[in-house]
Amino acid sequence: MDAIVKKRIKQVLKGDQNAYAEIVEIYKDKVFQLCFRMLGNRHEAEDMAQEAFIRAYVNIASFNIDLKFSTWLYRIATNLCIDRIRKKKPDFYLDAEVSGTDGLTMYSQVPSDSALPEEEVESIELHETIQREIAKLPEKYRSVIVLKYIEELSLNEISKILDMPLGTVKTRIHRGREALRHQLRNV
Amino acid sequence: MSCSEKYVAYMHEYLDEEISTEHEKELKEHLLKCPECQKHFQELEKSLALVKSIAHVTTSDDFTLNVMNRLPKEKKKVGFQRWLRHHPLLTAASLFLVLMVGSLFSSWNTGHNLSVSKQPNLIVKNDTVIVPEGEVVKGDVVVRNGSLRIDGQIDGNVTVINGTVINGEKYLASAGDVTGEIEEINVIFEWVWYHLKNMAKEAINFFEESEQSQGVTAFLW
Ligand SMILES: [Zn+2]
C-alpha cells in the first residue's frame, strides 16, 4: 500500500490532481475516526477530516517522500483537532451530546442482524457513554489515547505524529489510562 | 492506595508491552495476593477494552468527492495538457476556431488578393502566377487566390489555395516539371483541414512549452 501511496503522491506532485482521490480513499476512515474521537461530533469531525486532506494536498510539496505518509497526515489532522478543541468553550461536548443524534446516525451502520433491538439500544448508549468519557479527557491525554487505542498506533509513531519525545508520550498515556480508569470503572 | 506506586508503574509497563520478565513476574505474584492492586489492574484493562470497542467508524460515502471538490483548482496548464493529450485533434480544432476564425473567414470571403511565395523567377500576370519556360524555381511554391501556370520547372512542392494549377499538357505535372507534390485547396473545409493538420502538431508543443498559454487555455476551458 505504501508503494501505491508513494506513486500517487508523485503523480500529485506532477500536478495530476485526480491521483489524490485514491489517497483520500485509502485514509479517509482512519482520519475521520481520529477526528471524530477527538472532537466527539460527527459533523464537525467530517469537516475537520476534509480540512486535513486539503491541507495535506496544499502542502504536499513539503512532504518528505521517504517518510510515512500516514504519520504526516495524522499529524495534520491531530493538530487541526487540537486547535479546534482549544478554541472551543469547555461545555461544548455536553451540549453536543444532549442533542444526541450523532451517535444514532453512526451506530445505525453497525451490522445488527443478530442483535436484538434492546441490545442494540444498549450498545448505542454504551458507545455514547464511552465517547463522552473520552471527550472529558484533557486534550493532551485524549490525543495520545485516541491514537493508541482507537487508531492502534505504536508509541513510536505517536511520538512522531505529535512531535514529542517518546517519554512524554508514555507519561501522557499512563495518565490518560488512569483518568479513563476512574471515569469508566462503573460503566 | 496502600500499595506503593511501584506496582502501578509495572502495570503501565505491562500495558505498554515493555515490561521486563522480572517485573512481570513480580507484578503477577503481587496481584495474586493484593486484591486492591488486582482491582486497579482490572479497571485499567476494562476501561481500555471499552475504549477499543468504539473503534472502526466509517465516514460518509461522498467524503472523497467532497474533498476533491474542495481542493484548490489544479493549475490550468496541467489540466489542459492532460486534456490535450486525450483529444489532440479536437484541441487543434478548438484552438483553430478561437484563434483563426475571425481572420481566416474574413480573408476567405473578402480577401481576393493574390499572394505567392517569394521566388525571384516567378512572374505574376493578373491572377495567374507563371513559371516561365526554361526557368527552374527552387523551393516550395504556394499560391493563394490565384492560379499557377507551370511552363518551366519547380524544384519543390506546389500548393495552390483557391485556384488551379494550369499545365501546358495536363493538370498533373509530368516528372521534371514539379519534383514534389501538387496540392490544390479549393473549399473551405480543405483549407481548414490544411491548417488543422499543421496545428495539431504544433499545438501540443506550443502549450507544453509556453507559459504564455495560460490565458488561452483558460479561455478554452
Ligand atoms: Zn497491591
mmCIF file of N, CA and C and ligand atoms in Angstrom, chain B residues 3-4 7 30 34 36-38, ligand 1:
data_model
loop_
_atom_site.group_PDB
_atom_site.id
_atom_site.type_symbol
_atom_site.label_atom_id
_atom_site.label_comp_id
_atom_site.label_asym_id
_atom_site.label_seq_id
_atom_site.Cartn_x
_atom_site.Cartn_y
_atom_site.Cartn_z
ATOM 1 N N CYS B 3 -0.767 0.331 48.554
ATOM 2 C CA CYS B 3 0.421 -0.231 47.903
ATOM 3 C C CYS B 3 1.283 0.860 47.286
ATOM 4 N N SER B 4 2.502 0.517 47.099
ATOM 5 C CA SER B 4 3.417 1.501 46.529
ATOM 6 C C SER B 4 3.049 1.762 45.064
ATOM 7 N N TYR B 7 3.897 -0.841 41.811
ATOM 8 C CA TYR B 7 3.131 -1.839 41.048
ATOM 9 C C TYR B 7 2.245 -1.208 39.979
ATOM 10 N N HIS B 30 2.406 -10.261 42.947
ATOM 11 C CA HIS B 30 1.763 -9.284 43.821
ATOM 12 C C HIS B 30 0.254 -9.257 43.601
ATOM 13 N N CYS B 34 -2.730 -9.307 46.418
ATOM 14 C CA CYS B 34 -3.214 -7.965 46.780
ATOM 15 C C CYS B 34 -4.496 -7.624 46.031
ATOM 16 N N GLU B 36 -6.458 -5.178 46.147
ATOM 17 C CA GLU B 36 -6.573 -3.770 45.764
ATOM 18 C C GLU B 36 -5.879 -3.495 44.424
ATOM 19 N N CYS B 37 -4.664 -4.031 44.285
ATOM 20 C CA CYS B 37 -3.932 -3.860 43.023
ATOM 21 C C CYS B 37 -4.610 -4.633 41.905
ATOM 22 N N GLN B 38 -5.171 -5.783 42.286
ATOM 23 C CA GLN B 38 -5.877 -6.586 41.296
ATOM 24 C C GLN B 38 -7.056 -5.798 40.717
HETATM 25 ZN ZN ZN C 1 -1.052 -4.033 45.897
#
